[in-house]
Structure formats: structure tokens, C-alpha cells
Amino acid sequence: MKKIITYGTFDLLHWGHINLLKRAKSYGDHLTVAISTDEFNEMKNKKAYYSYEQRKIILEAIRYVDEVIPEKTWEQKAKDITEHNIDALVMGDDWKGKFDHLRSYCDVIYLPRTANISTTKIKKELLLVNAY
Ligand code: C2G
């Protein structure tokens, strides 16, 4: 069984996230998603609208996702890859190069981001819509 892992906040889930998860799963038979905890999001200077528990419920309902684990630190990836027998780490290409050091543990694949959608864009547009 070829196992894939990806990491992220996955807040206000949108089709860019789904497109990433779908493509990540296509590289193997099992996809683990490490979701950033609320505490780790603070370290990323991100404030998710949905809590970790709520984001976990949503991600576990997605057909491409087989397992969800918490992402608590930047440094846990090598341990996750080893402990979960991961064959490939897949991330959007806004992270290109950032995880090349993990190539000694598994394949590292960067996929093109989906254009014109992001959680930040959604939040900004909702603010504008409700401003008037
Ligand atoms: N993504 C994408 N296209 C978009 C938006 C996001 O392909 N339009 C991808 C990102 O590249 C990332 C994943 O979806 O691979 C999750 O995105 P975020 O929730 O923004 O995650 P991020 O804050 O980048 O966290 O240790 C790694 C970090 O936890 C990644």
C-alpha cells in the first residue's frame, strides 16, 4: 500500500483544498492529512475560523482522506513519515523547496496551487459583501 501525507490548516474548506487532496491521493492508496492544531496555527500566524476538532470532522468526511492526525510542530514531519510508513509527501507549490530535506525519508512532490481561490480571499470578499 502506497501511503501519502500532506499538511495544512484546511480552514473554510474550498475547491482548491479538494483539488490538492484529490491529486495527492492519486499518487497512492492511502492519504493521511496532518491538520494544523489551533496552537500551531498561532505559530503560523494564522487564525482559523473553524477549530481543529471542527476541521478534523470536515476532513474525515472527504472521500480522498483516509486518516487525519494533528500537526503540532514544524519538526514532526520526519517522525510522521517514519511512524506512518509514508512513501510521499505532497504539498502545494507555494511550499516548493521547503521540504526537500525530507527527500531522504520519502518522495516530495509539489503540485500547482489552484488559482483564484484561498481562505484569505473568501474572508476578504465576505467582509466586503457585509460591509454595505
Ligand atoms: N492549496 C492549493 N490551492 C489553493 C489553496 C491551498 O493547492 N488555492 C494547498 C496548499 O498549497 C497546501 C494545502 O492546500 O498544500 C493546504 O493549504 P493551507 O490550509 O493554506 O495550509 P498551509 O497554511 O499552507 O499549511 O507544515 C505545512 C503547513 O501546515 C501548510
mmCIF file of N, CA and C and ligand atoms in Angstrom:
data_model
loop_
_atom_site.group_PDB
_atom_site.id
_atom_site.type_symbol
_atom_site.label_atom_id
_atom_site.label_comp_id
_atom_site.label_asym_id
_atom_site.label_seq_id
_atom_site.Cartn_x
_atom_site.Cartn_y
_atom_site.Cartn_z
ATOM 1 N N MET A 1 0.861 -1.186 0.000
ATOM 2 C CA MET A 1 0.000 0.000 0.000
ATOM 3 C C MET A 1 0.906 1.248 0.000
ATOM 4 N N LYS A 2 0.663 2.123 -1.012
ATOM 5 C CA LYS A 2 1.478 3.339 -1.100
ATOM 6 C C LYS A 2 0.788 4.442 -0.295
ATOM 7 N N LYS A 3 1.557 4.969 0.698
ATOM 8 C CA LYS A 3 0.954 5.938 1.622
ATOM 9 C C LYS A 3 1.467 7.353 1.355
ATOM 10 N N ILE A 4 0.505 8.269 1.341
ATOM 11 C CA ILE A 4 0.789 9.680 1.050
ATOM 12 C C ILE A 4 0.462 10.509 2.281
ATOM 13 N N ILE A 5 1.205 11.593 2.504
ATOM 14 C CA ILE A 5 0.844 12.525 3.578
ATOM 15 C C ILE A 5 0.884 13.951 3.062
ATOM 16 N N THR A 6 0.018 14.784 3.625
ATOM 17 C CA THR A 6 0.034 16.212 3.327
ATOM 18 C C THR A 6 -0.298 16.962 4.606
ATOM 19 N N TYR A 7 0.092 18.242 4.655
ATOM 20 C CA TYR A 7 -0.055 19.050 5.867
ATOM 21 C C TYR A 7 -0.760 20.352 5.510
ATOM 22 N N GLY A 8 -1.577 20.830 6.465
ATOM 23 C CA GLY A 8 -2.196 22.141 6.224
ATOM 24 C C GLY A 8 -3.226 22.519 7.269
ATOM 25 N N THR A 9 -3.705 23.760 7.155
ATOM 26 C CA THR A 9 -4.751 24.249 8.066
ATOM 27 C C THR A 9 -6.134 23.829 7.585
ATOM 28 N N PHE A 10 -6.365 23.885 6.291
ATOM 29 C CA PHE A 10 -7.625 23.474 5.663
ATOM 30 C C PHE A 10 -8.823 24.150 6.323
ATOM 31 N N ASP A 11 -8.747 25.466 6.506
ATOM 32 C CA ASP A 11 -9.866 26.210 7.087
ATOM 33 C C ASP A 11 -10.820 26.677 5.986
ATOM 34 N N LEU A 12 -12.134 26.786 6.344
ATOM 35 C CA LEU A 12 -13.135 27.217 5.341
ATOM 36 C C LEU A 12 -12.884 26.451 4.043
ATOM 37 N N LEU A 13 -12.976 25.159 4.135
ATOM 38 C CA LEU A 13 -12.607 24.230 3.053
ATOM 39 C C LEU A 13 -13.177 24.686 1.697
ATOM 40 N N HIS A 14 -12.334 24.715 0.680
ATOM 41 C CA HIS A 14 -12.766 25.146 -0.656
ATOM 42 C C HIS A 14 -12.195 24.213 -1.714
ATOM 43 N N TRP A 15 -12.565 24.456 -2.963
ATOM 44 C CA TRP A 15 -12.205 23.511 -4.031
ATOM 45 C C TRP A 15 -10.696 23.464 -4.310
ATOM 46 N N GLY A 16 -9.992 24.482 -3.910
ATOM 47 C CA GLY A 16 -8.523 24.416 -4.040
ATOM 48 C C GLY A 16 -7.962 23.356 -3.118
ATOM 49 N N HIS A 17 -8.522 23.277 -1.902
ATOM 50 C CA HIS A 17 -8.097 22.221 -0.964
ATOM 51 C C HIS A 17 -8.477 20.842 -1.516
ATOM 52 N N ILE A 18 -9.723 20.742 -1.985
ATOM 53 C CA ILE A 18 -10.213 19.447 -2.500
ATOM 54 C C ILE A 18 -9.346 18.999 -3.684
ATOM 55 N N ASN A 19 -9.004 19.956 -4.558
ATOM 56 C CA ASN A 19 -8.175 19.650 -5.732
ATOM 57 C C ASN A 19 -6.808 19.129 -5.294
ATOM 58 N N LEU A 20 -6.276 19.701 -4.231
ATOM 59 C CA LEU A 20 -4.976 19.246 -3.698
ATOM 60 C C LEU A 20 -5.113 17.841 -3.128
ATOM 61 N N LEU A 21 -6.149 17.634 -2.326
ATOM 62 C CA LEU A 21 -6.343 16.324 -1.679
ATOM 63 C C LEU A 21 -6.580 15.239 -2.726
ATOM 64 N N LYS A 22 -7.369 15.575 -3.749
ATOM 65 C CA LYS A 22 -7.675 14.596 -4.811
ATOM 66 C C LYS A 22 -6.395 14.190 -5.547
ATOM 67 N N ARG A 23 -5.571 15.192 -5.912
ATOM 68 C CA ARG A 23 -4.324 14.902 -6.636
ATOM 69 C C ARG A 23 -3.335 14.165 -5.731
ATOM 70 N N ALA A 24 -3.290 14.561 -4.443
ATOM 71 C CA ALA A 24 -2.371 13.883 -3.515
ATOM 72 C C ALA A 24 -2.738 12.407 -3.415
ATOM 73 N N LYS A 25 -4.028 12.122 -3.278
ATOM 74 C CA LYS A 25 -4.473 10.720 -3.154
ATOM 75 C C LYS A 25 -4.138 9.936 -4.408
ATOM 76 N N SER A 26 -4.135 10.593 -5.561
ATOM 77 C CA SER A 26 -3.896 9.878 -6.835
ATOM 78 C C SER A 26 -2.477 9.313 -6.924
ATOM 79 N N TYR A 27 -1.590 9.750 -6.027
ATOM 80 C CA TYR A 27 -0.210 9.231 -6.051
ATOM 81 C C TYR A 27 -0.083 7.932 -5.269
ATOM 82 N N GLY A 28 -1.166 7.521 -4.579
ATOM 83 C CA GLY A 28 -1.046 6.297 -3.774
ATOM 84 C C GLY A 28 -2.389 5.673 -3.473
ATOM 85 N N ASP A 29 -2.407 4.890 -2.365
ATOM 86 C CA ASP A 29 -3.647 4.180 -1.995
ATOM 87 C C ASP A 29 -4.228 4.699 -0.687
ATOM 88 N N HIS A 30 -3.440 5.474 0.059
ATOM 89 C CA HIS A 30 -3.854 5.903 1.398
ATOM 90 C C HIS A 30 -3.332 7.325 1.624
ATOM 91 N N LEU A 31 -4.227 8.218 2.039
ATOM 92 C CA LEU A 31 -3.814 9.612 2.273
ATOM 93 C C LEU A 31 -4.026 9.990 3.736
ATOM 94 N N THR A 32 -2.939 10.396 4.370
ATOM 95 C CA THR A 32 -3.009 10.942 5.729
ATOM 96 C C THR A 32 -2.916 12.457 5.626
ATOM 97 N N VAL A 33 -3.826 13.145 6.303
ATOM 98 C CA VAL A 33 -3.771 14.614 6.342
ATOM 99 C C VAL A 33 -3.427 15.036 7.761
ATOM 100 N N ALA A 34 -2.334 15.787 7.891
ATOM 101 C CA ALA A 34 -1.938 16.343 9.200
ATOM 102 C C ALA A 34 -2.489 17.769 9.250
ATOM 103 N N ILE A 35 -3.507 17.961 10.088
ATOM 104 C CA ILE A 35 -4.170 19.269 10.179
ATOM 105 C C ILE A 35 -3.516 20.091 11.286
ATOM 106 N N SER A 36 -3.190 21.340 10.951
ATOM 107 C CA SER A 36 -2.565 22.231 11.937
ATOM 108 C C SER A 36 -3.507 22.444 13.121
ATOM 109 N N THR A 37 -3.018 22.219 14.326
ATOM 110 C CA THR A 37 -3.836 22.480 15.519
ATOM 111 C C THR A 37 -4.010 23.996 15.668
ATOM 112 N N ASP A 38 -4.944 24.402 16.532
ATOM 113 C CA ASP A 38 -5.164 25.837 16.757
ATOM 114 C C ASP A 38 -3.887 26.481 17.314
ATOM 115 N N GLU A 39 -3.191 25.741 18.172
ATOM 116 C CA GLU A 39 -1.952 26.271 18.771
ATOM 117 C C GLU A 39 -0.872 26.416 17.690
ATOM 118 N N PHE A 40 -0.750 25.422 16.809
ATOM 119 C CA PHE A 40 0.271 25.505 15.744
ATOM 120 C C PHE A 40 -0.085 26.612 14.762
ATOM 121 N N ASN A 41 -1.382 26.807 14.516
ATOM 122 C CA ASN A 41 -1.797 27.910 13.635
ATOM 123 C C ASN A 41 -1.295 29.246 14.169
ATOM 124 N N GLU A 42 -1.312 29.392 15.500
ATOM 125 C CA GLU A 42 -0.793 30.643 16.088
ATOM 126 C C GLU A 42 0.684 30.817 15.698
ATOM 127 N N MET A 43 1.410 29.691 15.700
ATOM 128 C CA MET A 43 2.841 29.751 15.318
ATOM 129 C C MET A 43 2.982 30.102 13.835
ATOM 130 N N LYS A 44 1.957 29.785 13.046
ATOM 131 C CA LYS A 44 1.982 30.117 11.606
ATOM 132 C C LYS A 44 1.360 31.490 11.361
ATOM 133 N N ASN A 45 1.014 32.176 12.474
ATOM 134 C CA ASN A 45 0.305 33.470 12.371
ATOM 135 C C ASN A 45 -0.986 33.348 11.590
ATOM 136 N N LYS A 46 -1.675 32.227 11.808
ATOM 137 C CA LYS A 46 -2.972 32.003 11.163
ATOM 138 C C LYS A 46 -4.022 31.844 12.255
ATOM 139 N N LYS A 47 -5.210 32.421 12.010
ATOM 140 C CA LYS A 47 -6.321 32.211 12.942
ATOM 141 C C LYS A 47 -7.441 31.551 12.154
ATOM 142 N N ALA A 48 -7.635 30.269 12.367
ATOM 143 C CA ALA A 48 -8.661 29.549 11.607
ATOM 144 C C ALA A 48 -10.053 29.908 12.140
ATOM 145 N N TYR A 49 -11.011 29.957 11.231
ATOM 146 C CA TYR A 49 -12.404 30.203 11.643
ATOM 147 C C TYR A 49 -12.936 28.980 12.382
ATOM 148 N N TYR A 50 -12.661 27.789 11.808
ATOM 149 C CA TYR A 50 -13.080 26.538 12.446
ATOM 150 C C TYR A 50 -11.960 26.013 13.346
ATOM 151 N N SER A 51 -12.366 25.450 14.486
ATOM 152 C CA SER A 51 -11.381 24.870 15.417
ATOM 153 C C SER A 51 -10.759 23.621 14.802
ATOM 154 N N TYR A 52 -9.700 23.137 15.447
ATOM 155 C CA TYR A 52 -9.064 21.902 14.977
ATOM 156 C C TYR A 52 -10.090 20.766 14.906
ATOM 157 N N GLU A 53 -10.873 20.593 15.971
ATOM 158 C CA GLU A 53 -11.858 19.496 16.022
ATOM 159 C C GLU A 53 -12.867 19.608 14.877
ATOM 160 N N GLN A 54 -13.308 20.852 14.587
ATOM 161 C CA GLN A 54 -14.291 21.052 13.511
ATOM 162 C C GLN A 54 -13.657 20.763 12.148
ATOM 163 N N ARG A 55 -12.409 21.221 11.978
ATOM 164 C CA ARG A 55 -11.706 20.966 10.701
ATOM 165 C C ARG A 55 -11.423 19.468 10.533
ATOM 166 N N LYS A 56 -11.198 18.784 11.634
ATOM 167 C CA LYS A 56 -10.950 17.344 11.583
ATOM 168 C C LYS A 56 -12.200 16.599 11.127
ATOM 169 N N ILE A 57 -13.350 16.972 11.663
ATOM 170 C CA ILE A 57 -14.634 16.347 11.266
ATOM 171 C C ILE A 57 -14.848 16.521 9.754
ATOM 172 N N ILE A 58 -14.575 17.738 9.271
ATOM 173 C CA ILE A 58 -14.795 18.030 7.845
ATOM 174 C C ILE A 58 -13.833 17.208 6.980
ATOM 175 N N LEU A 59 -12.563 17.214 7.326
ATOM 176 C CA LEU A 59 -11.570 16.488 6.500
ATOM 177 C C LEU A 59 -11.838 14.978 6.510
ATOM 178 N N GLU A 60 -12.270 14.440 7.655
ATOM 179 C CA GLU A 60 -12.521 12.985 7.730
ATOM 180 C C GLU A 60 -13.693 12.566 6.861
ATOM 181 N N ALA A 61 -14.518 13.547 6.452
ATOM 182 C CA ALA A 61 -15.703 13.230 5.624
ATOM 183 C C ALA A 61 -15.381 13.218 4.134
ATOM 184 N N ILE A 62 -14.151 13.564 3.799
ATOM 185 C CA ILE A 62 -13.773 13.672 2.379
ATOM 186 C C ILE A 62 -13.304 12.311 1.861
ATOM 187 N N ARG A 63 -13.835 11.932 0.677
ATOM 188 C CA ARG A 63 -13.562 10.577 0.168
ATOM 189 C C ARG A 63 -12.072 10.310 -0.063
ATOM 190 N N TYR A 64 -11.284 11.363 -0.319
ATOM 191 C CA TYR A 64 -9.849 11.156 -0.610
ATOM 192 C C TYR A 64 -9.010 10.962 0.642
ATOM 193 N N VAL A 65 -9.589 11.291 1.801
ATOM 194 C CA VAL A 65 -8.840 11.294 3.066
ATOM 195 C C VAL A 65 -9.082 9.990 3.831
ATOM 196 N N ASP A 66 -7.978 9.325 4.189
ATOM 197 C CA ASP A 66 -8.104 8.050 4.915
ATOM 198 C C ASP A 66 -7.821 8.192 6.409
ATOM 199 N N GLU A 67 -6.985 9.178 6.757
ATOM 200 C CA GLU A 67 -6.635 9.357 8.172
ATOM 201 C C GLU A 67 -6.294 10.818 8.424
ATOM 202 N N VAL A 68 -6.661 11.309 9.579
ATOM 203 C CA VAL A 68 -6.335 12.685 9.976
ATOM 204 C C VAL A 68 -5.533 12.640 11.273
ATOM 205 N N ILE A 69 -4.404 13.354 11.286
ATOM 206 C CA ILE A 69 -3.598 13.460 12.517
ATOM 207 C C ILE A 69 -3.334 14.946 12.773
ATOM 208 N N PRO A 70 -2.966 15.311 14.004
ATOM 209 C CA PRO A 70 -2.697 16.724 14.308
ATOM 210 C C PRO A 70 -1.293 17.130 13.862
ATOM 211 N N GLU A 71 -1.180 18.341 13.327
ATOM 212 C CA GLU A 71 0.138 18.924 13.060
ATOM 213 C C GLU A 71 0.395 19.934 14.171
ATOM 214 N N LYS A 72 1.363 19.619 15.039
ATOM 215 C CA LYS A 72 1.629 20.459 16.211
ATOM 216 C C LYS A 72 2.916 21.275 16.080
ATOM 217 N N THR A 73 3.855 20.780 15.266
ATOM 218 C CA THR A 73 5.151 21.480 15.136
ATOM 219 C C THR A 73 5.624 21.419 13.681
ATOM 220 N N TRP A 74 6.587 22.321 13.343
ATOM 221 C CA TRP A 74 7.236 22.254 12.023
ATOM 222 C C TRP A 74 8.074 20.989 11.919
ATOM 223 N N GLU A 75 8.622 20.532 13.033
ATOM 224 C CA GLU A 75 9.643 19.476 13.013
ATOM 225 C C GLU A 75 9.105 18.053 13.001
ATOM 226 N N GLN A 76 7.796 17.864 13.066
ATOM 227 C CA GLN A 76 7.286 16.497 13.243
ATOM 228 C C GLN A 76 7.255 15.669 11.958
ATOM 229 N N LYS A 77 7.479 16.309 10.820
ATOM 230 C CA LYS A 77 7.255 15.617 9.535
ATOM 231 C C LYS A 77 8.104 14.343 9.384
ATOM 232 N N ALA A 78 9.398 14.424 9.712
ATOM 233 C CA ALA A 78 10.278 13.245 9.538
ATOM 234 C C ALA A 78 9.765 12.076 10.384
ATOM 235 N N LYS A 79 9.349 12.393 11.617
ATOM 236 C CA LYS A 79 8.821 11.367 12.534
ATOM 237 C C LYS A 79 7.507 10.796 12.005
ATOM 238 N N ASP A 80 6.652 11.690 11.505
ATOM 239 C CA ASP A 80 5.369 11.219 10.921
ATOM 240 C C ASP A 80 5.636 10.270 9.753
ATOM 241 N N ILE A 81 6.572 10.670 8.894
ATOM 242 C CA ILE A 81 6.873 9.879 7.682
ATOM 243 C C ILE A 81 7.358 8.491 8.082
ATOM 244 N N THR A 82 8.205 8.453 9.098
ATOM 245 C CA THR A 82 8.747 7.167 9.566
ATOM 246 C C THR A 82 7.667 6.336 10.252
ATOM 247 N N GLU A 83 6.974 6.956 11.207
ATOM 248 C CA GLU A 83 5.980 6.210 12.008
ATOM 249 C C GLU A 83 4.792 5.730 11.189
ATOM 250 N N HIS A 84 4.439 6.494 10.144
ATOM 251 C CA HIS A 84 3.255 6.130 9.336
ATOM 252 C C HIS A 84 3.657 5.440 8.039
ATOM 253 N N ASN A 85 4.937 5.084 7.914
ATOM 254 C CA ASN A 85 5.447 4.403 6.692
ATOM 255 C C ASN A 85 5.028 5.136 5.412
ATOM 256 N N ILE A 86 5.258 6.438 5.402
ATOM 257 C CA ILE A 86 4.835 7.274 4.276
ATOM 258 C C ILE A 86 5.794 7.118 3.095
ATOM 259 N N ASP A 87 5.224 7.022 1.875
ATOM 260 C CA ASP A 87 6.042 6.923 0.652
ATOM 261 C C ASP A 87 6.248 8.282 -0.020
ATOM 262 N N ALA A 88 5.286 9.189 0.167
ATOM 263 C CA ALA A 88 5.420 10.501 -0.493
ATOM 264 C C ALA A 88 4.729 11.583 0.329
ATOM 265 N N LEU A 89 5.409 12.735 0.397
ATOM 266 C CA LEU A 89 4.838 13.950 0.985
ATOM 267 C C LEU A 89 4.396 14.811 -0.182
ATOM 268 N N VAL A 90 3.150 15.242 -0.180
ATOM 269 C CA VAL A 90 2.622 16.068 -1.282
ATOM 270 C C VAL A 90 2.147 17.397 -0.717
ATOM 271 N N MET A 91 2.592 18.507 -1.337
ATOM 272 C CA MET A 91 2.194 19.845 -0.883
ATOM 273 C C MET A 91 1.941 20.719 -2.094
ATOM 274 N N GLY A 92 1.193 21.795 -1.900
ATOM 275 C CA GLY A 92 1.039 22.797 -2.952
ATOM 276 C C GLY A 92 2.368 23.506 -3.200
ATOM 277 N N ASP A 93 2.541 24.031 -4.419
ATOM 278 C CA ASP A 93 3.871 24.561 -4.774
ATOM 279 C C ASP A 93 4.192 25.921 -4.163
ATOM 280 N N ASP A 94 3.294 26.464 -3.328
ATOM 281 C CA ASP A 94 3.699 27.634 -2.537
ATOM 282 C C ASP A 94 4.747 27.198 -1.512
ATOM 283 N N TRP A 95 4.885 25.900 -1.332
ATOM 284 C CA TRP A 95 5.877 25.333 -0.407
ATOM 285 C C TRP A 95 7.085 24.769 -1.141
ATOM 286 N N LYS A 96 7.143 25.009 -2.454
ATOM 287 C CA LYS A 96 8.220 24.420 -3.272
ATOM 288 C C LYS A 96 9.596 24.638 -2.637
ATOM 289 N N GLY A 97 10.326 23.556 -2.487
ATOM 290 C CA GLY A 97 11.684 23.618 -1.946
ATOM 291 C C GLY A 97 11.763 23.535 -0.433
ATOM 292 N N LYS A 98 10.670 23.888 0.239
ATOM 293 C CA LYS A 98 10.721 23.989 1.707
ATOM 294 C C LYS A 98 10.868 22.620 2.399
ATOM 295 N N PHE A 99 10.497 21.550 1.722
ATOM 296 C CA PHE A 99 10.537 20.230 2.361
ATOM 297 C C PHE A 99 11.485 19.272 1.630
ATOM 298 N N ASP A 100 12.390 19.839 0.806
ATOM 299 C CA ASP A 100 13.327 18.985 0.056
ATOM 300 C C ASP A 100 14.228 18.177 0.985
ATOM 301 N N HIS A 101 14.441 18.701 2.195
ATOM 302 C CA HIS A 101 15.301 17.979 3.147
ATOM 303 C C HIS A 101 14.692 16.633 3.563
ATOM 304 N N LEU A 102 13.392 16.470 3.265
ATOM 305 C CA LEU A 102 12.736 15.214 3.658
ATOM 306 C C LEU A 102 12.862 14.134 2.567
ATOM 307 N N ARG A 103 13.536 14.499 1.457
ATOM 308 C CA ARG A 103 13.684 13.538 0.361
ATOM 309 C C ARG A 103 14.477 12.294 0.786
ATOM 310 N N SER A 104 15.208 12.385 1.892
ATOM 311 C CA SER A 104 15.931 11.183 2.366
ATOM 312 C C SER A 104 14.962 10.219 3.058
ATOM 313 N N TYR A 105 13.746 10.715 3.358
ATOM 314 C CA TYR A 105 12.756 9.856 4.021
ATOM 315 C C TYR A 105 11.710 9.332 3.037
ATOM 316 N N CYS A 106 11.327 10.195 2.093
ATOM 317 C CA CYS A 106 10.253 9.795 1.148
ATOM 318 C C CYS A 106 10.294 10.712 -0.070
ATOM 319 N N ASP A 107 9.482 10.389 -1.077
ATOM 320 C CA ASP A 107 9.377 11.308 -2.218
ATOM 321 C C ASP A 107 8.739 12.603 -1.715
ATOM 322 N N VAL A 108 9.114 13.712 -2.338
ATOM 323 C CA VAL A 108 8.497 15.009 -2.005
ATOM 324 C C VAL A 108 7.978 15.604 -3.301
ATOM 325 N N ILE A 109 6.668 15.845 -3.341
ATOM 326 C CA ILE A 109 6.005 16.298 -4.571
ATOM 327 C C ILE A 109 5.299 17.615 -4.300
ATOM 328 N N TYR A 110 5.551 18.607 -5.152
ATOM 329 C CA TYR A 110 4.871 19.914 -5.036
ATOM 330 C C TYR A 110 3.926 20.038 -6.230
ATOM 331 N N LEU A 111 2.678 20.317 -5.934
ATOM 332 C CA LEU A 111 1.661 20.400 -7.000
ATOM 333 C C LEU A 111 1.226 21.852 -7.204
ATOM 334 N N PRO A 112 0.939 22.241 -8.429
ATOM 335 C CA PRO A 112 0.498 23.631 -8.661
ATOM 336 C C PRO A 112 -0.727 23.976 -7.805
ATOM 337 N N ARG A 113 -0.685 25.134 -7.179
ATOM 338 C CA ARG A 113 -1.856 25.578 -6.423
ATOM 339 C C ARG A 113 -3.013 25.844 -7.376
ATOM 340 N N THR A 114 -4.233 25.737 -6.857
ATOM 341 C CA THR A 114 -5.415 26.085 -7.657
ATOM 342 C C THR A 114 -5.563 27.599 -7.642
ATOM 343 N N ALA A 115 -5.668 28.183 -8.820
ATOM 344 C CA ALA A 115 -5.679 29.656 -8.928
ATOM 345 C C ALA A 115 -7.007 30.240 -8.448
ATOM 346 N N ASN A 116 -6.948 31.493 -8.032
ATOM 347 C CA ASN A 116 -8.131 32.317 -7.731
ATOM 348 C C ASN A 116 -9.004 31.821 -6.598
ATOM 349 N N ILE A 117 -8.451 31.065 -5.692
ATOM 350 C CA ILE A 117 -9.227 30.697 -4.504
ATOM 351 C C ILE A 117 -8.260 30.535 -3.339
ATOM 352 N N SER A 118 -8.664 31.075 -2.190
ATOM 353 C CA SER A 118 -7.909 30.875 -0.947
ATOM 354 C C SER A 118 -8.825 31.243 0.204
ATOM 355 N N THR A 119 -8.509 30.739 1.366
ATOM 356 C CA THR A 119 -9.312 31.067 2.552
ATOM 357 C C THR A 119 -9.268 32.573 2.801
ATOM 358 N N THR A 120 -8.101 33.176 2.597
ATOM 359 C CA THR A 120 -7.967 34.633 2.793
ATOM 360 C C THR A 120 -8.891 35.389 1.841
ATOM 361 N N LYS A 121 -8.950 34.936 0.583
ATOM 362 C CA LYS A 121 -9.807 35.594 -0.425
ATOM 363 C C LYS A 121 -11.270 35.507 0.001
ATOM 364 N N ILE A 122 -11.667 34.346 0.486
ATOM 365 C CA ILE A 122 -13.060 34.139 0.933
ATOM 366 C C ILE A 122 -13.377 35.118 2.058
ATOM 367 N N LYS A 123 -12.465 35.202 3.044
ATOM 368 C CA LYS A 123 -12.706 36.081 4.197
ATOM 369 C C LYS A 123 -12.819 37.541 3.750
ATOM 370 N N LYS A 124 -11.918 37.947 2.855
ATOM 371 C CA LYS A 124 -11.910 39.352 2.377
ATOM 372 C C LYS A 124 -13.212 39.650 1.644
ATOM 373 N N GLU A 125 -13.639 38.770 0.773
ATOM 374 C CA GLU A 125 -14.852 39.021 -0.025
ATOM 375 C C GLU A 125 -16.091 39.015 0.858
ATOM 376 N N LEU A 126 -16.102 38.175 1.875
ATOM 377 C CA LEU A 126 -17.258 38.170 2.803
ATOM 378 C C LEU A 126 -17.318 39.485 3.567
ATOM 379 N N LEU A 127 -16.133 39.994 3.931
ATOM 380 C CA LEU A 127 -16.089 41.282 4.649
ATOM 381 C C LEU A 127 -16.709 42.363 3.771
ATOM 382 N N LEU A 128 -16.314 42.387 2.489
ATOM 383 C CA LEU A 128 -16.808 43.414 1.555
ATOM 384 C C LEU A 128 -18.323 43.284 1.374
ATOM 385 N N VAL A 129 -18.769 42.058 1.201
ATOM 386 C CA VAL A 129 -20.203 41.840 0.952
ATOM 387 C C VAL A 129 -21.022 42.363 2.135
ATOM 388 N N ASN A 130 -20.494 42.123 3.325
ATOM 389 C CA ASN A 130 -21.259 42.514 4.525
ATOM 390 C C ASN A 130 -20.999 43.946 4.963
ATOM 391 N N ALA A 131 -20.116 44.623 4.186
ATOM 392 C CA ALA A 131 -19.737 45.992 4.608
ATOM 393 C C ALA A 131 -20.825 46.992 4.229
ATOM 394 N N TYR A 132 -21.664 46.629 3.255
ATOM 395 C CA TYR A 132 -22.651 47.628 2.768
ATOM 396 C C TYR A 132 -24.077 47.174 3.086
HETATM 397 N N1 C2G B 1 -3.707 24.866 -1.670
HETATM 398 C C1 C2G B 1 -3.805 24.756 -3.059
HETATM 399 N N2 C2G B 1 -4.517 25.675 -3.744
HETATM 400 C C2 C2G B 1 -5.136 26.700 -3.101
HETATM 401 C C3 C2G B 1 -5.052 26.804 -1.694
HETATM 402 C C4 C2G B 1 -4.323 25.867 -0.991
HETATM 403 O O1 C2G B 1 -3.242 23.818 -3.673
HETATM 404 N N3 C2G B 1 -5.834 27.610 -3.837
HETATM 405 C C5 C2G B 1 -2.922 23.857 -0.956
HETATM 406 C C6 C2G B 1 -1.725 24.451 -0.219
HETATM 407 O O2 C2G B 1 -0.624 24.604 -1.116
HETATM 408 C C7 C2G B 1 -1.463 23.394 0.854
HETATM 409 C C8 C2G B 1 -2.875 22.862 1.157
HETATM 410 O O3 C2G B 1 -3.714 23.263 0.057
HETATM 411 O O4 C2G B 1 -0.667 22.330 0.321
HETATM 412 C C9 C2G B 1 -3.433 23.414 2.450
HETATM 413 O O5 C2G B 1 -3.382 24.817 2.379
HETATM 414 P P1 C2G B 1 -3.453 25.647 3.762
HETATM 415 O O6 C2G B 1 -4.610 25.184 4.557
HETATM 416 O O7 C2G B 1 -3.301 27.103 3.432
HETATM 417 O O8 C2G B 1 -2.155 25.107 4.509
HETATM 418 P P2 C2G B 1 -0.815 25.915 4.896
HETATM 419 O O9 C2G B 1 -1.160 27.059 5.769
HETATM 420 O O10 C2G B 1 -0.071 26.139 3.647
HETATM 421 O O11 C2G B 1 -0.096 24.833 5.851
HETATM 422 O O12 C2G B 1 3.576 22.375 7.538
HETATM 423 C C10 C2G B 1 2.899 22.799 6.366
HETATM 424 C C11 C2G B 1 1.784 23.783 6.705
HETATM 425 O O13 C2G B 1 0.970 23.297 7.763
HETATM 426 C C12 C2G B 1 0.940 24.033 5.467
#
